[in-house]
Coordinates of C-alpha atoms in Angstrom, one line a residue:
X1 CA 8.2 107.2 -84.7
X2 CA 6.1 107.5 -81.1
X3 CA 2.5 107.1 -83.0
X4 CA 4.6 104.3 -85.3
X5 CA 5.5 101.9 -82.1
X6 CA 2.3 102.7 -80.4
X7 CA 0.3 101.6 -83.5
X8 CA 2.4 98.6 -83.9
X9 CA 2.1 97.4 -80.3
X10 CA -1.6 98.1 -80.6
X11 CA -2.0 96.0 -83.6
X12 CA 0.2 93.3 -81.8
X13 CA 2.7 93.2 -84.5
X14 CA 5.3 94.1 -81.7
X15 CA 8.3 91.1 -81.7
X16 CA 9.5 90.1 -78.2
X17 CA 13.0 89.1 -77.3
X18 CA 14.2 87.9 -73.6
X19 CA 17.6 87.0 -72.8
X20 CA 18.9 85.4 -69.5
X21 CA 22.8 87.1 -69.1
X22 CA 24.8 86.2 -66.2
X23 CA 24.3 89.6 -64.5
X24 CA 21.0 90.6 -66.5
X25 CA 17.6 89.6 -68.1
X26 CA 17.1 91.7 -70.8
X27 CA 13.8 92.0 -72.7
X28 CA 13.8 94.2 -76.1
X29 CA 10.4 94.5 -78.1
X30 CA 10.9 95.5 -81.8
X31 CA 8.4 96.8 -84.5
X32 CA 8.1 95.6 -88.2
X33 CA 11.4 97.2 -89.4
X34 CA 13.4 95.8 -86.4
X35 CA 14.2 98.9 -84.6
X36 CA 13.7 98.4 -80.3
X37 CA 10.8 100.5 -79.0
X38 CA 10.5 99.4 -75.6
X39 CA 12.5 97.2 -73.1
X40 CA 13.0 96.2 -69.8
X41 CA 15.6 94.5 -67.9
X42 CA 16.1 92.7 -64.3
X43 CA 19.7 92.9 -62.6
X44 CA 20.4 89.4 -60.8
X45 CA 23.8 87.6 -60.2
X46 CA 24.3 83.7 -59.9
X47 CA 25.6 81.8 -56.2
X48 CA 27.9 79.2 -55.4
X49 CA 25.8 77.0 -53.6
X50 CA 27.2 74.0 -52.5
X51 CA 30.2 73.7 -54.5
X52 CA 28.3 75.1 -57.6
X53 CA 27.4 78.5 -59.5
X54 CA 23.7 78.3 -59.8
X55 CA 20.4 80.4 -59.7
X56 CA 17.6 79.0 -58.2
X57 CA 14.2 78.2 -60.1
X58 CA 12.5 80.9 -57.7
X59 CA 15.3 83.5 -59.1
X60 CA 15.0 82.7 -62.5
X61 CA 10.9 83.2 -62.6
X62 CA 11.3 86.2 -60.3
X63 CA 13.8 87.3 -62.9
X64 CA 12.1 87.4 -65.8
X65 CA 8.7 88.2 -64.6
X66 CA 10.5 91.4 -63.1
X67 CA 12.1 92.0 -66.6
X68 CA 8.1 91.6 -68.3
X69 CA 7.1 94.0 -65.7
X70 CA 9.6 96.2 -66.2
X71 CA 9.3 96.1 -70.5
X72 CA 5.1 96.5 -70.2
X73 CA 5.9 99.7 -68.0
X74 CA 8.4 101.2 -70.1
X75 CA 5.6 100.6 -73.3
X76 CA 3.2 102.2 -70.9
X77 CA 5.3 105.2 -70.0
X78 CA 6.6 105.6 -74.1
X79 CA 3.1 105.1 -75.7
X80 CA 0.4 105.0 -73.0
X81 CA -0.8 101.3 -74.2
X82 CA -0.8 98.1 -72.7
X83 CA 1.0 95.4 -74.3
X84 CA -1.5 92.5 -74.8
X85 CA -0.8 91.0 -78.0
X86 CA 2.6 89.9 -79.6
X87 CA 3.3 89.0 -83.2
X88 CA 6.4 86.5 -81.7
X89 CA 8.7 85.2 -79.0
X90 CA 12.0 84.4 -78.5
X91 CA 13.8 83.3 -75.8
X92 CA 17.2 83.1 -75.2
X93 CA 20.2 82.5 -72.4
X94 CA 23.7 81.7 -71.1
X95 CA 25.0 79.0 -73.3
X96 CA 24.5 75.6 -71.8
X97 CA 24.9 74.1 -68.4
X98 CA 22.7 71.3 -66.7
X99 CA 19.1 71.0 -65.5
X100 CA 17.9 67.6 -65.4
X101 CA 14.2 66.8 -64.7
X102 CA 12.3 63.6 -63.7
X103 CA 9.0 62.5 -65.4
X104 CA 7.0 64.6 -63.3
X105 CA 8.8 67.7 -64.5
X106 CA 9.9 68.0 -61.4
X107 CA 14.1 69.4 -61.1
X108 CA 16.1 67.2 -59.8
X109 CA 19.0 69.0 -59.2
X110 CA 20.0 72.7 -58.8
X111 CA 20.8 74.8 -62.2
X112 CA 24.7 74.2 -62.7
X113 CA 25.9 76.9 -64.7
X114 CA 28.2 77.4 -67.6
X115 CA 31.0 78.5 -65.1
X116 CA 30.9 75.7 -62.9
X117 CA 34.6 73.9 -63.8
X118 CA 33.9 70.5 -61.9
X119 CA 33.8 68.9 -64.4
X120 CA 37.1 68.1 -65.8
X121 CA 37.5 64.2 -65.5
X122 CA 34.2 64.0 -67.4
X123 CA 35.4 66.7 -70.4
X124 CA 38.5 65.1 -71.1
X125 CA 37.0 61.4 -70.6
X126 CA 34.6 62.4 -73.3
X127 CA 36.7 63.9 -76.1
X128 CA 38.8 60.9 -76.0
X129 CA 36.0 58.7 -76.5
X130 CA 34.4 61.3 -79.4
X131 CA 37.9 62.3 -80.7
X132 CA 36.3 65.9 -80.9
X133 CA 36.8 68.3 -77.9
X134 CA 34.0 68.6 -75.4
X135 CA 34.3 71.7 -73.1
X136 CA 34.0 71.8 -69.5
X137 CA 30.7 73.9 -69.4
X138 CA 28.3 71.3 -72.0
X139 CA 25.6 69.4 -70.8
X140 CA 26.9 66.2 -71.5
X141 CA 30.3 67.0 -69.1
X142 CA 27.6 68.0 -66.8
X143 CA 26.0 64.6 -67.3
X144 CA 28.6 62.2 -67.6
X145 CA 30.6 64.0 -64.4
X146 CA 27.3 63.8 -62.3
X147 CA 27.7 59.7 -63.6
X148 CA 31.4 59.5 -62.8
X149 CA 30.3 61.2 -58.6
X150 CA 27.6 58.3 -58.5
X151 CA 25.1 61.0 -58.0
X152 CA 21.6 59.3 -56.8
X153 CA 19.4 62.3 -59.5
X154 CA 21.3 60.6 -62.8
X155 CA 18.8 57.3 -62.6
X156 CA 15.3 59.5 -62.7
X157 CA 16.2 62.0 -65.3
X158 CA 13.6 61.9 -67.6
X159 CA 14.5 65.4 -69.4
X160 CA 17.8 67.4 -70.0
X161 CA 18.2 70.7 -70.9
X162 CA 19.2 74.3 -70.8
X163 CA 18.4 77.3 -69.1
X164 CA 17.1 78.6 -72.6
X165 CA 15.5 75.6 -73.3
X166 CA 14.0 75.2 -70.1
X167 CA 11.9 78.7 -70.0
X168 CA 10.6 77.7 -73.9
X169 CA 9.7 74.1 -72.8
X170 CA 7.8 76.3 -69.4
X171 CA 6.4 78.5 -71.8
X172 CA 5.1 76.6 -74.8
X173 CA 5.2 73.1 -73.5
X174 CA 7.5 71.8 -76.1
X175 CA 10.9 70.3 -75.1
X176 CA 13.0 71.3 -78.2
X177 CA 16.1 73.2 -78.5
X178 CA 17.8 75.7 -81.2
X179 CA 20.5 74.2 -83.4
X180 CA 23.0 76.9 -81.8
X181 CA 22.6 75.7 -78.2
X182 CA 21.8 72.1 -78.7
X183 CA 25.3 71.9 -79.8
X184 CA 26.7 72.8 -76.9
X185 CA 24.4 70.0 -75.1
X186 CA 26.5 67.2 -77.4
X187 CA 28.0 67.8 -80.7
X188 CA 25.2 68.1 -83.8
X189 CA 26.4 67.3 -87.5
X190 CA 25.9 70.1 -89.8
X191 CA 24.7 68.0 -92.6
X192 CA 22.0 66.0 -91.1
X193 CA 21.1 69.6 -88.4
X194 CA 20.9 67.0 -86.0
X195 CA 23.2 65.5 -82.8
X196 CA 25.9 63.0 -84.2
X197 CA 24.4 60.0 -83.8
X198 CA 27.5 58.2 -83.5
X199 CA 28.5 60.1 -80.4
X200 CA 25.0 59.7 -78.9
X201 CA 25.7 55.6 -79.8
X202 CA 29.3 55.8 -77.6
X203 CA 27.6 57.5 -75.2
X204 CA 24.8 54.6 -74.5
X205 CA 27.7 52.2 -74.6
X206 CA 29.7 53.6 -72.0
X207 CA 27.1 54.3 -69.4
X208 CA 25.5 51.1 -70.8
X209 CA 27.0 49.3 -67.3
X210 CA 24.9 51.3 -65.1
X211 CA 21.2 50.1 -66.0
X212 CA 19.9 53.9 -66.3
X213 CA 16.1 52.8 -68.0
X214 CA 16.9 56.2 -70.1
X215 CA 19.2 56.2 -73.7
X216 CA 20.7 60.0 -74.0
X217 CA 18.5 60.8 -76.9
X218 CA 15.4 59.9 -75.3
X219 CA 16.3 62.9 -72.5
X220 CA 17.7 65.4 -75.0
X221 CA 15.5 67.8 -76.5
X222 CA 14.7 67.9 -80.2
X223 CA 17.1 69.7 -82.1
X224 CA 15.6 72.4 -84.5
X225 CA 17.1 75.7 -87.1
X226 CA 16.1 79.0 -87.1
X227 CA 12.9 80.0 -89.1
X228 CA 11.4 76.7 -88.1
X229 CA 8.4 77.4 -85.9
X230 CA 9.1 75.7 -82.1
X231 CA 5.5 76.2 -80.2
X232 CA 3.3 78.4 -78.9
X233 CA 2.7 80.6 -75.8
X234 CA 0.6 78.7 -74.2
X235 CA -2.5 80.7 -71.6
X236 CA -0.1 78.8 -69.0
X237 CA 2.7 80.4 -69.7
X238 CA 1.7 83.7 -70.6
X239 CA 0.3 83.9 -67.0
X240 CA 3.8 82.9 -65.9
X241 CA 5.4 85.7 -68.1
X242 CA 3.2 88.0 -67.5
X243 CA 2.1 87.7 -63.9
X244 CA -0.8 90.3 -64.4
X245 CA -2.6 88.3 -66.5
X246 CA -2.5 90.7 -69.7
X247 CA -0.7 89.3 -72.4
X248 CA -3.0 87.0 -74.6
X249 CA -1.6 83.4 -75.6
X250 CA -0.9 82.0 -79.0
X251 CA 2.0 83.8 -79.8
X252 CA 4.5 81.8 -82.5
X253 CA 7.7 81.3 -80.7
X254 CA 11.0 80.5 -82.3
X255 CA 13.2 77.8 -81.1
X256 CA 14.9 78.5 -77.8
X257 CA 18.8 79.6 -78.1
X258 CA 22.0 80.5 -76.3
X259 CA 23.9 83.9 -76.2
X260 CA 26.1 83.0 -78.5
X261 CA 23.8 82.9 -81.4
X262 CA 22.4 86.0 -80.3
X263 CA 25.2 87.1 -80.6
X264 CA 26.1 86.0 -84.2
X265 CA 22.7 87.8 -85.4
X266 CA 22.7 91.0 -83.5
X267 CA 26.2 91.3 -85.4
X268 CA 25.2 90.4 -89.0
X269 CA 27.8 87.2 -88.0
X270 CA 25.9 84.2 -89.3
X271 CA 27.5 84.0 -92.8
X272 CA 30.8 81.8 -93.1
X273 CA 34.1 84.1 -93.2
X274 CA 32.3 86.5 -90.3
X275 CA 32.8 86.4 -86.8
X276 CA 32.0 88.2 -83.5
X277 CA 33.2 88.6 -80.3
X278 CA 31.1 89.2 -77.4
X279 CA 32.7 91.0 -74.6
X280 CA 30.9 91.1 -70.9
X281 CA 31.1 89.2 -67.8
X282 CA 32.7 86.2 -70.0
X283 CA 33.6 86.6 -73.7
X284 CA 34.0 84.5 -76.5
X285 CA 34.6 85.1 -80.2
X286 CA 32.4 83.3 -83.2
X287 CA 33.9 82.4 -86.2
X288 CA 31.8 81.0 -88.9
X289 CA 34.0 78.7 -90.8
X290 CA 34.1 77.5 -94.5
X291 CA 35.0 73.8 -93.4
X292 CA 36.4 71.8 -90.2
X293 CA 39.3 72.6 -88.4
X294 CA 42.2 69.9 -89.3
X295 CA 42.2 68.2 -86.0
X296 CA 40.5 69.1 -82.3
X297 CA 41.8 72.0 -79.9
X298 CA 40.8 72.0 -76.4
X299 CA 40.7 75.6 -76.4
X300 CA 38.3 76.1 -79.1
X301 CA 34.5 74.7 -78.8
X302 CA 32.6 73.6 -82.5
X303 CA 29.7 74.7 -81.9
X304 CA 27.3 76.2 -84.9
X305 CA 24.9 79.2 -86.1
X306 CA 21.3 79.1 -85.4
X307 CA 20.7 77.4 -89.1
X308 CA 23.3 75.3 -88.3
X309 CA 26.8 77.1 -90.4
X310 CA 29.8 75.6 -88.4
X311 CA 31.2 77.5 -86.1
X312 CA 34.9 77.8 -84.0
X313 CA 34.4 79.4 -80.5
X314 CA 36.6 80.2 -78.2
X315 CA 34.7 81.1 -74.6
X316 CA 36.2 83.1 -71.9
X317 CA 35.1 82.3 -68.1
X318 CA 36.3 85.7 -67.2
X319 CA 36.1 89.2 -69.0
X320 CA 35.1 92.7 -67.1
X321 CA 33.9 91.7 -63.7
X322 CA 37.8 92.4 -62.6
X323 CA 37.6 95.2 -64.4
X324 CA 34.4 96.5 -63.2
X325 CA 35.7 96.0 -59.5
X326 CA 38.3 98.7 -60.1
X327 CA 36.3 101.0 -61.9
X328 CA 34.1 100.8 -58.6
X329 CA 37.2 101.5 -56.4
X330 CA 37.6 105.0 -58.5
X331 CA 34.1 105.6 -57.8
X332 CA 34.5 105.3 -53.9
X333 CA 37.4 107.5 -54.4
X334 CA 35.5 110.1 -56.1
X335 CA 32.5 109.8 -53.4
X336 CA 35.3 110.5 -50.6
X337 CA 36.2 113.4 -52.6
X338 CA 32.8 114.7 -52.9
X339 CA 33.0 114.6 -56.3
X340 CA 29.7 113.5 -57.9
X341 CA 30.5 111.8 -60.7
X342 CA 28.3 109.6 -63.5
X343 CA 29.9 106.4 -63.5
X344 CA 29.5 106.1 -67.3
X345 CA 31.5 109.4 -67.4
X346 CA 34.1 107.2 -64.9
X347 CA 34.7 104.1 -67.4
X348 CA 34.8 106.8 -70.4
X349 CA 37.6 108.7 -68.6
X350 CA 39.5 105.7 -67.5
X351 CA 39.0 103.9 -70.6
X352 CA 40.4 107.1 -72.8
X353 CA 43.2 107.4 -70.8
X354 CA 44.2 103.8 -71.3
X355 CA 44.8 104.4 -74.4
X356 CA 47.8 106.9 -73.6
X357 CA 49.4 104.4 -72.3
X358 CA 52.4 101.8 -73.7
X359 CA 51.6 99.8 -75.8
X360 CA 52.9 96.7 -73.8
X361 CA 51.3 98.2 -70.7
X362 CA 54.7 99.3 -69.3
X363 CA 55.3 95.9 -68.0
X364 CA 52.2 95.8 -65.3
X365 CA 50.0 92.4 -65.3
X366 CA 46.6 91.6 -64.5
X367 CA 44.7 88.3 -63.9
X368 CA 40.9 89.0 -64.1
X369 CA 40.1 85.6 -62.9
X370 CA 36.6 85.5 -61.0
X371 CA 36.2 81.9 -61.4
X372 CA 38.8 78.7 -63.4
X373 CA 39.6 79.4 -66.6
X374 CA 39.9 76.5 -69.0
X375 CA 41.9 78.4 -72.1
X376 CA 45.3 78.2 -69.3
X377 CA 43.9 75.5 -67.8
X378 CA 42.9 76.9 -63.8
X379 CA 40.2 75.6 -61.9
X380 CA 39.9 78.1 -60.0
X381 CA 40.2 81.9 -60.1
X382 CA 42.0 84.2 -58.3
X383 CA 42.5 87.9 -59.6
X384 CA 45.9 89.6 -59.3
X385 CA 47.7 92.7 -60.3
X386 CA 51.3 92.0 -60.9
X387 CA 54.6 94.4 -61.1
X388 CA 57.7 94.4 -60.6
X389 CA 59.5 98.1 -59.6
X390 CA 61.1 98.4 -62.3
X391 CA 57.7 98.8 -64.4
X392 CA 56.2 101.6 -65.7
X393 CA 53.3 101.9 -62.9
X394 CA 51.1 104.5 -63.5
X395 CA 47.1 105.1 -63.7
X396 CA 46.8 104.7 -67.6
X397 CA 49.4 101.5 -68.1
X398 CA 47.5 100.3 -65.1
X399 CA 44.1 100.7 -67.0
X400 CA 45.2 99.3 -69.9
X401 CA 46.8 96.4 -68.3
X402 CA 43.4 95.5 -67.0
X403 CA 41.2 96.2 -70.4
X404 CA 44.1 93.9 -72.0
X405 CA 43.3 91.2 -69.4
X406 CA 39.5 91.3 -70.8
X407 CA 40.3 89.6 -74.0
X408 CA 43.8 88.2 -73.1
X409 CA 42.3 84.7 -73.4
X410 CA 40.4 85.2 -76.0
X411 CA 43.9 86.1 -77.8
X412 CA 45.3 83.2 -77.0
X413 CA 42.6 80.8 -78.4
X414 CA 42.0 83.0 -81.7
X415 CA 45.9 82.8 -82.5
X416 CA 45.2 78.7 -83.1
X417 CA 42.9 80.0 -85.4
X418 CA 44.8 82.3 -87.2
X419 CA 48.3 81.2 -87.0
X420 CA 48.1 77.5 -87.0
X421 CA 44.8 77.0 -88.8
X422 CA 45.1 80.3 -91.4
X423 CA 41.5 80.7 -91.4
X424 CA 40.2 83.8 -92.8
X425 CA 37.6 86.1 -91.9
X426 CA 36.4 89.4 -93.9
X427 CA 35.2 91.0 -90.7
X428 CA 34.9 90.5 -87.1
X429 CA 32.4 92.9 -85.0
X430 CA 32.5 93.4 -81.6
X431 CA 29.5 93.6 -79.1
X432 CA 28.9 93.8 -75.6
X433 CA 29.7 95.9 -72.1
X434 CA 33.3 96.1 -73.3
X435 CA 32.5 98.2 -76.1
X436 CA 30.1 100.8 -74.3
X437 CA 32.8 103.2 -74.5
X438 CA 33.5 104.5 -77.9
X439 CA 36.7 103.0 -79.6
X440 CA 38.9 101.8 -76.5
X441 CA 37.7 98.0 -76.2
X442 CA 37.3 98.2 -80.0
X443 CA 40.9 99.3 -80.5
X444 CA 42.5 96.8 -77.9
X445 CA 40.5 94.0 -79.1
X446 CA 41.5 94.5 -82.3
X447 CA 45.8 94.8 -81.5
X448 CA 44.7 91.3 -79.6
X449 CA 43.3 89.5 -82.5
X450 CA 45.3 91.8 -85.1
X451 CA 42.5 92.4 -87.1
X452 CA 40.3 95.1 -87.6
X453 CA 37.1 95.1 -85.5
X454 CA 33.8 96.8 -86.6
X455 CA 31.1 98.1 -83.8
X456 CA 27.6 98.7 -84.5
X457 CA 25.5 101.7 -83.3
X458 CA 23.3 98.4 -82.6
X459 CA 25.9 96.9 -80.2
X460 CA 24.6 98.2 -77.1
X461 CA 21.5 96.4 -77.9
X462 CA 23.2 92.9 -76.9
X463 CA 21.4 89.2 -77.9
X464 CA 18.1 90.4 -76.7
X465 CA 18.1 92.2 -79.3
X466 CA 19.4 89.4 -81.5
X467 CA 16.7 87.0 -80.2
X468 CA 14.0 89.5 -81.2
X469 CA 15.7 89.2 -84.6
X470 CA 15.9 85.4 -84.4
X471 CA 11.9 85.6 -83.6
X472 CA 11.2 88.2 -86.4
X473 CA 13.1 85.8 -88.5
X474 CA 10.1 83.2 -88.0
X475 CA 7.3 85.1 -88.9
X476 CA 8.6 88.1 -90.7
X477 CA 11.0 86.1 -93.9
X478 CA 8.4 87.2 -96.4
X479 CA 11.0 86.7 -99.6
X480 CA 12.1 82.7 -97.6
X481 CA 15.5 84.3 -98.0
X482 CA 18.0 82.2 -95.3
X483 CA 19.0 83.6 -92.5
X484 CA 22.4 85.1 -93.8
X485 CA 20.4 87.2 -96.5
X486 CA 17.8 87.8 -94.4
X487 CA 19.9 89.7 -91.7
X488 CA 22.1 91.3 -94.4
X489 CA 19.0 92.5 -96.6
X490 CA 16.2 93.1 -94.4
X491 CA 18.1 94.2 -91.0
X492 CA 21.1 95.6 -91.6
X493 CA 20.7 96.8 -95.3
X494 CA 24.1 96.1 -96.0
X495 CA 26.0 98.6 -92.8
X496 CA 28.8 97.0 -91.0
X497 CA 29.4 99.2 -88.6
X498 CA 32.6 101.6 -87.9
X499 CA 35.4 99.2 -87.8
X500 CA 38.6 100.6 -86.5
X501 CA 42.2 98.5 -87.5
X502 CA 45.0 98.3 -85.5
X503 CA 48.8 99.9 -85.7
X504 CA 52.2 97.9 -85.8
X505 CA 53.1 99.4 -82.3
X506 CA 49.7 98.2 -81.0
X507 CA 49.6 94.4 -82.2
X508 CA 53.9 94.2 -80.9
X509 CA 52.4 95.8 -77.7
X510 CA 49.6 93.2 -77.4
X511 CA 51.9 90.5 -78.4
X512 CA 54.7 91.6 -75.6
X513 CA 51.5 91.8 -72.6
X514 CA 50.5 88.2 -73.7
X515 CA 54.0 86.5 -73.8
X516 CA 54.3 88.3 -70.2
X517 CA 51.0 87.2 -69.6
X518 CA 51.8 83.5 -70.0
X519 CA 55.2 83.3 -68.3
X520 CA 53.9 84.8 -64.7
X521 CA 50.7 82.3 -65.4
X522 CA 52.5 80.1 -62.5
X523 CA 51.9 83.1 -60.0
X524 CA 48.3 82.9 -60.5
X525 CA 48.6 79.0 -60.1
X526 CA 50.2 79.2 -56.7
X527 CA 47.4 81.5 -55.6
X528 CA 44.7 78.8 -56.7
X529 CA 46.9 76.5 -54.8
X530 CA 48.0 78.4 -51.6
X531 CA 44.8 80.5 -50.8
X532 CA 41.5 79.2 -49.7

């Protein structure tokens, strides 16, 4: 396998994918078969800068240079080679947000992120006038909110995109955007792979008053599908890559995407009647449908695969940062002990023990709110525990209470779906830092949803990974099978992972902690309000 990789990356047939996370850039080189052989990574966290979650330019090119770095050591150390030559790129990140640009290229106004929740007027405004709903976090509530402030930037903008979309148009000079994530800049239509030009139309008119020398689709970039080549590294941006000047330009490079359609192909989720959920510092949950949804839900996003297969989301501001914090208070514990301990061995013994627990958590309640939460409608975040005396407080119904307030949300936009909607899935595979130990996000996930969930030995792997598949896509679909087949035949030869199904007691459980759940919601709404 060793003399395989090296060969591979000597030949340059190695396949690149990077992928900006909230807390990580992740790069993962794969050989011909798909398998990682090297990677490297970068740990960053965004700032709330002036009233917004942001990373600045300088953090984002620090960031991923440190990741290259980091992946062409790690190929070094593995195979004693220098990686020079790739057979492709792909470049993905954190599903839409706002950085505008002026003719110049020059930014004119700091990244806004996909958790920034300012923009509310703008959001509901705008599905009114499309009559489809438009979440907080898209571009085009980024836009029309930094209209509705009368912010002195909007007039210049010669160039909107995403952070994804941004590092491709830096690295290839082209100013296009995958299908995936350009729908979550304004709505595309399925059928012509394209934005709806009717929205784009109501757009222009609305703003029409305000004499901006720019129409929306003259700043948006151009939309295209996976398998459709989007550029080349050019010897520009493979010096801004790779900082020491070793990797050699030219490289194909597929079109740009967010972390949701990483997502969809790291799972084998791209064919209608799949889904996914992807569990880290947010979550949300894919689920290719088989047509539209009767009418629009504010709580679930239309969004679409990266060849353009419409797609229900439900996204989740908050998942395991809350959760992480108290698995770092054990760890001080056991450091004042003296105890050494591993802190994967710490979430695998807290996690386990979760699972002993009651099924409805004995009655304790946890808000893992970091930052607002549009699926119950809070601005703001504030994490709580809640509990009354008369619960059942001990360590594992405390655990569980918390790992159940990872994908309580997401339980509560998925039941539109299911209950209301009926629509029906033949499997759902979860991915993501929830799932790092074995069976216990898998298993409370699936009581949530009440539906079995299947995890991949691939999982860990995350939408890096899934880029790099997205890339090998472009230059490796030999047979011009479509994406679907080509994941199903050539990837994942048909495995679906281990998929584990849920008891009665677990889903009544669930269902219990989430009626709970919503009735104490006003305690977390006088926090927001009463605590700066």
């Amino acid at each position: 396998m060793t003399e395989k990789a090296k060969a591979t990356i000597e030949a340059g047939k190695a396949i690149l994918g990077i992928e900006f996370g909230s807390t990580r850039i992740k790069a993962v080189l794969i050989d011909e078969s798909n398998n990682p052989i090297a990677q490297g990574s970068h740990e960053w966290e965004n700032k709330l800068v002036n009233g917004f979650w942001t990373y600045s330019l300088e953090e984002i090119w620090f960031g991923v240079q440190d990741c290259y770095r980091d992946l062409r050591a790690n190929v070094q150390a593995l195979y004693s080679v220098e990686l020079q030559q790739l057979a492709a790129i792909g470049v993905s990140a954190m599903m839409h947000g706002y950085m505008p640009f002026d003719k110049n290229g020059n930014m004119l106004a700091p990244f806004r992120t996909w958790r920034n929740t300012n923009t509310g007027e703008a959001a509901a405004m705008l599905s009114e006038l499309f009559n489809y709903n438009i979440p907080l976090r898209w571009s085009i509530s980024h836009l029309y909110q930094a209209i509705l402030d009368g912010e002195e930037h909007v007039k210049d903008m010669a160039f909107l995109t995403t952070l994804a979309g941004y590092i491709h148009w830096q690295l290839t000079g082209e100013k296009v955007i995958g299908i995936g994530d350009g729908s979550g800049m304004i709505p595309v239509d399925p059928e012509t792979k394209d934005y709806c030009k009717d929205m784009i139309e109501k757009f222009d008119k609305l703003i029409a008053d305000k004499g901006f020398s720019w129409t929306l689709e003259e700043i948006l970039p151009k939309v295209l599908v996976a398998g459709e080549e989007a550029g080349r590294l050019t010897e520009e941006g493979a010096k801004r890559l790779d900082i020491s000047g070793t990797l050699k330009p030219g490289v194909p490079v597929c079109p740009p995407e967010g972390d949701a359609g990483t997502g969809m192909a790291a799972t084998n989720a791209v064919k209608q009647r799949t889904g996914n959920v992807s569990a880290g510092t947010s979550s949300f949950s894919m689920i290719v449908l088989e047509k539209e949804l009767s009418k629009p839900y504010e709580m679930i996003d239309m969004v679409t695969t990266p060849d353009g297969s419409l797609v229900a989301m439900v996204h989740c501001n908050n998942c395991t940062s809350d959760l992480n914090a108290w698995v770092g208070i054990f760890r001080e514990y056991t450091e004042l002990l003296g105890v050494p301990v591993d802190m994967n061995q710490i979430f695998s013994t807290l996690y386990n023990n979760a699972l002993t627990g009651d099924a409805d958590c004995g009655g304790l309640m946890a808000y893992n709110y970091f930052s607002g939460e549009p699926i119950t409608g809070l601005q703001e975040g504030r994490p709580l525990f809640v509990r009354t005396v008369g619960n059942r407080f001990n360590l594992a119904n405390f655990m569980r209470a918390n790992i159940n307030a990872a994908v309580a949300c997401l339980k509560i936009g998925n039941d539109i779906l299911f209950n209301e909607e009926k629509i029906k899935v033949d499997r759902i595979t979860g991915h993501g830092g929830l799932f790092k130990t074995p069976g216990v996000g898998q298993r409370i996930l699936a009581a949530a949803l009440n539906s079995p969930i299947s995890v991949m030995e691939t999982a860990g792997e995350g939408g890096a990974w899934g880029m790099a598949l997205l890339a090998g896509f472009l230059v490796n679909n030999t047979n011009d099978r479509n994406l679907a087949d080509y994941l199903e035949m050539e990837v994942f030869g048909g495995n679906t992972g281990t998929s584990i199904a849920p008891t009665e007691e677990e889903v009544a459980g669930f269902n219990a902690y989430i009626e709970n759940y919503k009735a104490c919601l006003p305690i977390e709404e006088a926090a927001v309000a009463h605590k700066k």
